[in-house]
mmCIF file of C-alpha atoms and ligand atoms in Angstrom:
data_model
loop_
_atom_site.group_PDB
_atom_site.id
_atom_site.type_symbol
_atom_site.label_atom_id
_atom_site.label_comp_id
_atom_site.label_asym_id
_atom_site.label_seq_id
_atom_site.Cartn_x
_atom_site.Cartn_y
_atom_site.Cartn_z
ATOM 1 C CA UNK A 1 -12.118 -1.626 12.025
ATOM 2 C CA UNK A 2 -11.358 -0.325 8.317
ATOM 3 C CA UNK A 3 -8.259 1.865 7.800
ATOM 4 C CA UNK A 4 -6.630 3.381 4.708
ATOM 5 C CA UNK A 5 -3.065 3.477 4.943
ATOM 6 C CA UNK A 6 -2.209 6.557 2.490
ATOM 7 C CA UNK A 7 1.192 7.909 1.654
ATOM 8 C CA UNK A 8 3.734 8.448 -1.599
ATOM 9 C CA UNK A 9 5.350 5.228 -2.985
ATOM 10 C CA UNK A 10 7.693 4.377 -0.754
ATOM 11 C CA UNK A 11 5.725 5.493 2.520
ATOM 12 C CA UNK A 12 5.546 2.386 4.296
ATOM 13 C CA UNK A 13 1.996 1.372 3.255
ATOM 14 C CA UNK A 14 2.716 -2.434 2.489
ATOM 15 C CA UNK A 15 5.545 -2.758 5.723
ATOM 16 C CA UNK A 16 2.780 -1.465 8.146
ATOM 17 C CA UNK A 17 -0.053 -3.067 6.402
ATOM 18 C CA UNK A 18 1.604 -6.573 6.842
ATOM 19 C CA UNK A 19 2.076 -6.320 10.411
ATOM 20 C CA UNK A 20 -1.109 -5.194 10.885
ATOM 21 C CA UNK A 21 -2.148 -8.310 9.123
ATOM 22 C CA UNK A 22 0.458 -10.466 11.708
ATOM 23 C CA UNK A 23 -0.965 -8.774 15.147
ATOM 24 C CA UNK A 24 -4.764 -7.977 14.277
ATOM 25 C CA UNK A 25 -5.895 -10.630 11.964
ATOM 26 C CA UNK A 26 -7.259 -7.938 9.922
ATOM 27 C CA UNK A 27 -7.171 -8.788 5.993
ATOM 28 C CA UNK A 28 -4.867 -6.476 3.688
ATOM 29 C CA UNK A 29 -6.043 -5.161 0.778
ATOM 30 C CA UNK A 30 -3.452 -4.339 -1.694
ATOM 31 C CA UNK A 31 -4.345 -2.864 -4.953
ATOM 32 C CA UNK A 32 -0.852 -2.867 -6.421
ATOM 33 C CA UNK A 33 -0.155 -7.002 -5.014
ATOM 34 C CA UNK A 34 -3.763 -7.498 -6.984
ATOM 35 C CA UNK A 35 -2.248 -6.256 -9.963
ATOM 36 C CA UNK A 36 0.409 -7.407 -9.638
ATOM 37 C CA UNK A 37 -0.973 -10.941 -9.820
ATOM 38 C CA UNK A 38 -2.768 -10.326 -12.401
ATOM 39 C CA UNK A 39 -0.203 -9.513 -14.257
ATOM 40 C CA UNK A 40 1.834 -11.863 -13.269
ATOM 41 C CA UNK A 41 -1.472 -14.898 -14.552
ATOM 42 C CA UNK A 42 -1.931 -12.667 -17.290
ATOM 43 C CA UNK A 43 -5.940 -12.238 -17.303
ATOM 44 C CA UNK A 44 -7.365 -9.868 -18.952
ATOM 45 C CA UNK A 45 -6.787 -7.075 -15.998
ATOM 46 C CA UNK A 46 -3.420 -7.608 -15.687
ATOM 47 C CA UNK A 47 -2.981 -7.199 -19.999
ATOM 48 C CA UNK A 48 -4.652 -4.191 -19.542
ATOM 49 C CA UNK A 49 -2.367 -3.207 -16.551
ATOM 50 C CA UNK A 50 1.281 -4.175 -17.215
ATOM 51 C CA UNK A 51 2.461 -1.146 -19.449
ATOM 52 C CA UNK A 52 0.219 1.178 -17.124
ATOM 53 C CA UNK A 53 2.439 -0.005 -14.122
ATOM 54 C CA UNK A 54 5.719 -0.112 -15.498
ATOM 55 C CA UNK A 55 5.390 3.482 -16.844
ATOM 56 C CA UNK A 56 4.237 4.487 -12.856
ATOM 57 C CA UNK A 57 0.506 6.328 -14.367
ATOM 58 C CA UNK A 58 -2.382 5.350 -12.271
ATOM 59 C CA UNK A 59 -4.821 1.938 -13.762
ATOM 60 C CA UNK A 60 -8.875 3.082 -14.156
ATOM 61 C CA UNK A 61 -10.667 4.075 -11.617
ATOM 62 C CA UNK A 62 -13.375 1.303 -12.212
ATOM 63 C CA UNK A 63 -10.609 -1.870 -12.744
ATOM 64 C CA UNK A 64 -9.364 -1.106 -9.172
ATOM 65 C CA UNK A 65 -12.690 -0.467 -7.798
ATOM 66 C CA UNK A 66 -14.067 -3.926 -9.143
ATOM 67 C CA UNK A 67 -11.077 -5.608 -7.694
ATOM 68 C CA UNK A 68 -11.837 -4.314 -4.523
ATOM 69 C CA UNK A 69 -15.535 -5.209 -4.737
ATOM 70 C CA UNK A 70 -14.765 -8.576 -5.529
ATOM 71 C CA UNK A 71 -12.232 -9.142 -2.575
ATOM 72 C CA UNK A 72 -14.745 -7.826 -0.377
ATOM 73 C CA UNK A 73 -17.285 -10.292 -0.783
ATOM 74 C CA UNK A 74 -14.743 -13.071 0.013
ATOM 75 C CA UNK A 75 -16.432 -12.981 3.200
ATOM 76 C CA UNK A 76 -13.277 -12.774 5.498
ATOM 77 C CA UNK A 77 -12.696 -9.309 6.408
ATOM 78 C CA UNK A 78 -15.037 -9.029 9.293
ATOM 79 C CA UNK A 79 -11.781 -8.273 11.900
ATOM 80 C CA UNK A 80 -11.428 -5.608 9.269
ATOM 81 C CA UNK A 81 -9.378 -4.366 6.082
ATOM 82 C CA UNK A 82 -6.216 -2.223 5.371
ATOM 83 C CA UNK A 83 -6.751 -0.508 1.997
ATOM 84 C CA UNK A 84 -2.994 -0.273 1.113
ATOM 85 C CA UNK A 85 -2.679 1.827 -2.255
ATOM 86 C CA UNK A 86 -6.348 2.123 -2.982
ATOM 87 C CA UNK A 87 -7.941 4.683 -2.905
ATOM 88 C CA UNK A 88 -5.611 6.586 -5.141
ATOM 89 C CA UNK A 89 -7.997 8.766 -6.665
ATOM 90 C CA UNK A 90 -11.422 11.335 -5.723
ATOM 91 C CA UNK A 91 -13.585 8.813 -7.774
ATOM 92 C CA UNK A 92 -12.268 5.676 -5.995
ATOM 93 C CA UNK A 93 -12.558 7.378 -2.468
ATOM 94 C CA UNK A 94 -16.386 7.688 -3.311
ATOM 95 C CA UNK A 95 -16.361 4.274 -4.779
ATOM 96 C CA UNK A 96 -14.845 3.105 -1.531
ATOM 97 C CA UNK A 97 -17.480 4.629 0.438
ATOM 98 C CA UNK A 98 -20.295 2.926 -1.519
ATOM 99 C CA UNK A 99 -18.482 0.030 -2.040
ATOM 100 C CA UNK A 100 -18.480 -0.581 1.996
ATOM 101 C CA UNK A 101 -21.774 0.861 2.664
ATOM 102 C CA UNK A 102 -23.435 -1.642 0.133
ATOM 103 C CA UNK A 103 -21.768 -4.454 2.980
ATOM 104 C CA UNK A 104 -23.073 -2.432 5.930
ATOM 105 C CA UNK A 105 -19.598 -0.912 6.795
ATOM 106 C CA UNK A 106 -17.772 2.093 6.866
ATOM 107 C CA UNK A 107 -13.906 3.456 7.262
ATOM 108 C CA UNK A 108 -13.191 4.370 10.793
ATOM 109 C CA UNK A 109 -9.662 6.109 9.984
ATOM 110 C CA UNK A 110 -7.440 7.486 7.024
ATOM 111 C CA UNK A 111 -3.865 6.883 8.471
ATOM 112 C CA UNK A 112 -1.620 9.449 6.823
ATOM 113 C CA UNK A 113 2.396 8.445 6.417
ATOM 114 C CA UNK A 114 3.806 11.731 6.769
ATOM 115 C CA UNK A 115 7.219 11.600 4.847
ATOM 116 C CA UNK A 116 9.890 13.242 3.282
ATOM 117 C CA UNK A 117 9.712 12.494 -0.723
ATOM 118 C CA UNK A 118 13.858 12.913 -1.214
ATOM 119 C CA UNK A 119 14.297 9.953 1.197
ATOM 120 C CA UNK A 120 11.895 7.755 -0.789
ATOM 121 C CA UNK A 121 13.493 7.368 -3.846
ATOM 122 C CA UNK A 122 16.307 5.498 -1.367
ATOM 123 C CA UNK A 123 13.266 3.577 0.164
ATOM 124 C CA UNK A 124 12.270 2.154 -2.988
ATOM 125 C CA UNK A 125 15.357 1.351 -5.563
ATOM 126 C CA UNK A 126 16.940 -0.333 -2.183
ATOM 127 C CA UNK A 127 13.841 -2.563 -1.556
ATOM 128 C CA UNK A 128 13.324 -6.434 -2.273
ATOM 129 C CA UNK A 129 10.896 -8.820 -1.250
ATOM 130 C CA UNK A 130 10.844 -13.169 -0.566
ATOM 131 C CA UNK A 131 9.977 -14.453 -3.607
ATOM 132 C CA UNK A 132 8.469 -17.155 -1.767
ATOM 133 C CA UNK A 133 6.222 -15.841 0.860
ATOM 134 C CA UNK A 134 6.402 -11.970 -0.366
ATOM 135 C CA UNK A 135 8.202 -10.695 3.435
ATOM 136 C CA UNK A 136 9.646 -7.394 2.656
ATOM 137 C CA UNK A 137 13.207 -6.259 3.005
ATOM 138 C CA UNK A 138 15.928 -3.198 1.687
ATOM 139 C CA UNK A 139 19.418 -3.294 1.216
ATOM 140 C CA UNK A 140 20.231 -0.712 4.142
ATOM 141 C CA UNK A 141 17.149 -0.420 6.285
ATOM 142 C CA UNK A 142 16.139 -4.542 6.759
ATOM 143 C CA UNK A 143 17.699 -6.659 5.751
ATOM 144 C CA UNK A 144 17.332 -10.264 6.515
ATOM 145 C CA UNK A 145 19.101 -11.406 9.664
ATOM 146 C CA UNK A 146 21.024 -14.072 7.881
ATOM 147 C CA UNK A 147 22.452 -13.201 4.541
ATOM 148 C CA UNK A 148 20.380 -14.329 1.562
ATOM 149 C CA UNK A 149 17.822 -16.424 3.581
ATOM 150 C CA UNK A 150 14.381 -15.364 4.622
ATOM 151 C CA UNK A 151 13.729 -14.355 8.065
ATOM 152 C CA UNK A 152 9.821 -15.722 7.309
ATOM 153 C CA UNK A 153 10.049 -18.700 5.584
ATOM 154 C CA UNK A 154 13.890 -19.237 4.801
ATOM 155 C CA UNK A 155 13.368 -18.925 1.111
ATOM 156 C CA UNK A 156 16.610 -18.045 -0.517
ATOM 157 C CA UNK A 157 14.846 -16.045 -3.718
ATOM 158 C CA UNK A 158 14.203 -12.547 -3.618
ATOM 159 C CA UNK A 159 12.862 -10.102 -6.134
ATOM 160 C CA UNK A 160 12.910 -6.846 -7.347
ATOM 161 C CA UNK A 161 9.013 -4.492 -8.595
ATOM 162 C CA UNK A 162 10.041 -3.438 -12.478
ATOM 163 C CA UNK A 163 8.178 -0.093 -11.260
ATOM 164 C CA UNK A 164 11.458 0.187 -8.997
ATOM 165 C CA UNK A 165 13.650 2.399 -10.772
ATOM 166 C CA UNK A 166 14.726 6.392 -10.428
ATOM 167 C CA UNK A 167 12.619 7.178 -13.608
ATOM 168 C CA UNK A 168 9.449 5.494 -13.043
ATOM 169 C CA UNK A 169 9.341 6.577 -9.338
ATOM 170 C CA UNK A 170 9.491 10.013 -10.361
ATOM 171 C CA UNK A 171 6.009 9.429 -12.541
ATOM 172 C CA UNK A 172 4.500 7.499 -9.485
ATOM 173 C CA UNK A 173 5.438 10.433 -7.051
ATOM 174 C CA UNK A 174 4.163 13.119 -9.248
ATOM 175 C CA UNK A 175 0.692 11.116 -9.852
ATOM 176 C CA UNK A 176 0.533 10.923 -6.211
ATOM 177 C CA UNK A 177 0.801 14.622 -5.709
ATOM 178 C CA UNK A 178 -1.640 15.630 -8.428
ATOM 179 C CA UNK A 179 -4.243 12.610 -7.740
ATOM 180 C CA UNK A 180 -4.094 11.035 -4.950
ATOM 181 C CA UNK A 181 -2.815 13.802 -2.435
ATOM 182 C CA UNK A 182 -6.174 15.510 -2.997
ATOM 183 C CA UNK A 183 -8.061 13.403 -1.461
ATOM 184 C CA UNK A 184 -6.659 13.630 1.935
ATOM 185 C CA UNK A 185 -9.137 17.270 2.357
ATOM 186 C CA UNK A 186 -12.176 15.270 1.916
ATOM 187 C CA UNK A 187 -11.647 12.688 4.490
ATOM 188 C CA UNK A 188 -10.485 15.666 7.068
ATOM 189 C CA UNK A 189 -13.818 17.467 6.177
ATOM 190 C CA UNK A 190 -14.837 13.650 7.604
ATOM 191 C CA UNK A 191 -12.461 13.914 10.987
ATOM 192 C CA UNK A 192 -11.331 10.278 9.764
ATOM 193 C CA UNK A 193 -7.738 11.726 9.106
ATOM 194 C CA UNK A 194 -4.709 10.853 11.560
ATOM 195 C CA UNK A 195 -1.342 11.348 10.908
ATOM 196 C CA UNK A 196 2.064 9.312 11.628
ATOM 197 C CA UNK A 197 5.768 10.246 10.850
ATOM 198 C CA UNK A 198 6.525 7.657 8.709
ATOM 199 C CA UNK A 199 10.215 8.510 8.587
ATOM 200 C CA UNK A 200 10.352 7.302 11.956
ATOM 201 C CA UNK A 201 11.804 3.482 12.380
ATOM 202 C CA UNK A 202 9.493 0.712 11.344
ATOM 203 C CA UNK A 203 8.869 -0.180 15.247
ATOM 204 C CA UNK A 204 7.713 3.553 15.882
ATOM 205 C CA UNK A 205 5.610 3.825 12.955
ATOM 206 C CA UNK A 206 3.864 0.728 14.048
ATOM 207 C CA UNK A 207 3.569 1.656 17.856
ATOM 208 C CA UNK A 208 1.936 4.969 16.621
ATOM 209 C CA UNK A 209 -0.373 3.385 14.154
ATOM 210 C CA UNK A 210 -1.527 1.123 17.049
ATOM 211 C CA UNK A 211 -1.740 3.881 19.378
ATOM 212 C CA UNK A 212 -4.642 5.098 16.372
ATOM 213 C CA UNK A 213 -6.279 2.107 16.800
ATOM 214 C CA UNK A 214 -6.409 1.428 19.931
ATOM 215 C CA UNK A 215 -6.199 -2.414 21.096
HETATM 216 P P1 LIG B 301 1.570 0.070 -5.276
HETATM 217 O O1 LIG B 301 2.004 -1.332 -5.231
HETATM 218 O O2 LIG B 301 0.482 0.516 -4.381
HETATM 219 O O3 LIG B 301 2.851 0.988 -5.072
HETATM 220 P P2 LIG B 301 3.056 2.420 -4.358
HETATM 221 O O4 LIG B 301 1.900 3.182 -3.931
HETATM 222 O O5 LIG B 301 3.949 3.110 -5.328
HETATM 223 O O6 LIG B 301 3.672 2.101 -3.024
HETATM 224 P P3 LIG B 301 4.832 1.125 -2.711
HETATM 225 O O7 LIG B 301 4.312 -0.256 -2.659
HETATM 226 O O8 LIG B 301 5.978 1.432 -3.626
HETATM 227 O O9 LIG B 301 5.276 1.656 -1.287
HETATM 228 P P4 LIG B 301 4.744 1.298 0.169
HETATM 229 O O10 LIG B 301 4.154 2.528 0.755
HETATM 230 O O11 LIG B 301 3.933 0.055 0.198
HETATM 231 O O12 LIG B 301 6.161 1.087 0.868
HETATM 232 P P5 LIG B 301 6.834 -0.227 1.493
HETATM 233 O O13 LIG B 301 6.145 -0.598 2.748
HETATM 234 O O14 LIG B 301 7.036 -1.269 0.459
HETATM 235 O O15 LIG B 301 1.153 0.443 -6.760
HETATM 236 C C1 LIG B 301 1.957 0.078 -7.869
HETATM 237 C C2 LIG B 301 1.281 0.499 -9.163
HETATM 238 O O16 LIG B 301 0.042 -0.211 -9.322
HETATM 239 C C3 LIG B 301 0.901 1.974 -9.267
HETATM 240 O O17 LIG B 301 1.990 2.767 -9.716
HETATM 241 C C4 LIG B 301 -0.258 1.917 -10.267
HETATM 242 O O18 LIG B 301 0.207 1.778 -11.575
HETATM 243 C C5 LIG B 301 -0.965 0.630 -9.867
HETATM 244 N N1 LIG B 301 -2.004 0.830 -8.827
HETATM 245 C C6 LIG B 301 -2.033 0.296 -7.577
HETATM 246 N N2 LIG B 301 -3.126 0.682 -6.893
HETATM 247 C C7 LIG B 301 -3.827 1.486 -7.734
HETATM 248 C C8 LIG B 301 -5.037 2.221 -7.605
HETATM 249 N N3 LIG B 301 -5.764 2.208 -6.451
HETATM 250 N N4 LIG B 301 -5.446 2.957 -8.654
HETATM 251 C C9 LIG B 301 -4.750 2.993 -9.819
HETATM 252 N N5 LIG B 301 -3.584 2.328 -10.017
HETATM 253 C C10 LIG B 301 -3.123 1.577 -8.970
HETATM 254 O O19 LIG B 301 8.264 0.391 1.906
HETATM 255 C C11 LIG B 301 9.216 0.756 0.902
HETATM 256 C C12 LIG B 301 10.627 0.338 1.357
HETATM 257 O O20 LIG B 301 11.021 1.122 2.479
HETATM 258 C C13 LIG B 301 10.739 -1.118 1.801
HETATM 259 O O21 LIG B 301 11.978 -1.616 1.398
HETATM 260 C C14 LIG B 301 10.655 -1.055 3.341
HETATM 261 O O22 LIG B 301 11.405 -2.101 3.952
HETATM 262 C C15 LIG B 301 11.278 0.312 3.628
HETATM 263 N N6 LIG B 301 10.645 0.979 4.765
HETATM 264 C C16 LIG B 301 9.301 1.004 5.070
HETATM 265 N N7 LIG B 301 9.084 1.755 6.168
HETATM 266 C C17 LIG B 301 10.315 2.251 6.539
HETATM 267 C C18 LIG B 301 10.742 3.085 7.620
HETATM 268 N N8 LIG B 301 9.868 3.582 8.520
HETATM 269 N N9 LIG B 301 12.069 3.386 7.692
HETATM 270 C C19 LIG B 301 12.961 2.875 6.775
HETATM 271 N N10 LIG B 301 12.597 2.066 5.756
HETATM 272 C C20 LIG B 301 11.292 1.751 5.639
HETATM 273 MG MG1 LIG B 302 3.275 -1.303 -1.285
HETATM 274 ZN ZN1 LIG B 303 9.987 -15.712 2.736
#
């Protein structure tokens, strides 16, 4: 089973991805947490990457794609992959499909996160994650059930994305609309696309992505 997760920053993409991950053994594949890292060890993709990030415009098409390449052939995704953030663009969506037809495989559904973009800008300045073990929380919507300590792994760090902030949303949301957002018509021409109301509670979201897949 190979699913994109698509929606706007902010969507839900990395929340459902990770329980996905938790109830399916299936292996998440994040495009942003890849470049993140990178960054963060400083290799050459993450030099080329930081200022592309923090300014919210889109990294190449082929960087991504080779980072997905690469993760594929790790040789654990057989239970199957969540593309979370990836693709993002027309030429990675027909990078994807070669990219998992080289491996014998092929996307059974694009999950679309239906949501409203004037409630996402709420979403993302209020969220945080473990610095330890990377669980994610927000200020209003989850926040840890003691104060200051990890539900997961009772870390008491937490950090903030540098891409979190009113301005460089904005830029992520409007490279969404003008690249990413067209890709959704050529995976309908495919009947892959089904969609969720991702401004329902975390719980529903998940119960109607797993109603998608089936158990
Ligand atoms: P990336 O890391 O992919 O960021 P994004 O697409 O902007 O998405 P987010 O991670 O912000 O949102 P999400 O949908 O995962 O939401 P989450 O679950 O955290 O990309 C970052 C950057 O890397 C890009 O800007 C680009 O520069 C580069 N990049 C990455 N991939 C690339 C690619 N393929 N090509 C080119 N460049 C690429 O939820 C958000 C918050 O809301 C959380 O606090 C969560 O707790 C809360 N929440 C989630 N669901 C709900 C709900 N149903 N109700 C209430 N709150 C909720
Ligand atoms: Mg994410
Ligand atoms: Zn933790």
């Amino acid at each position: 089973m190979n699913i994109i997760l698509l929606g706007p920053p902010g969507a839900g993409k990395g929340t459902q991805a990770s329980r996905l991950v938790a109830g399916r053994n299936m292996v998440q594949l994040s495009t942003g947490d890849m470049l993140r890292a990178a960054v963060k060890a400083g290799s050459p993709v993450g030099v080329k990457a930081k200022a592309v990030m923090a300014a919210g415009e889109l990294v190449s098409d082929a960087i991504v794609s080779a980072l997905i390449g690469e993760r594929l052939d790790q040789g654990d995704t057989a239970a199957g992959v969540i593309f979370d953030g990836y693709p993002r663009t027309a030429a990675q969506a027909d990078a994807l499909d070669i990219l998992l037809a080289e491996r014998g495989s092929a996307l059974d559904y694009v999950v679309e996160l239906e949501v409203d973009e004037a409630a996402l800008i709420e979403r993302i300045v209020g969220r945080f994650t473990c610095a330890h073990c990377g669980e994610g929380y927000h200020d209003v919507f989850k926040l840890p059930t003691v104060a200051g300590v990890c539900d997961v792994c009772g870390a008491t760090e937490f950090k903030r994305r540098p891409d979190d902030n009113a301005e460089t949303v904005s830029t992520r949301m409007a490279e969404y609309r003008a690249k990413t957002a067209p890709i959704l018509p050529i995976y309908e021409a495919r009947g892959l696309v089904r969609r969720v109301n991702g401004m329902a509670d975390i719980d529903e979201v998940s119960a109607a992505i797993a109603g998608i897949l089936g158990s």
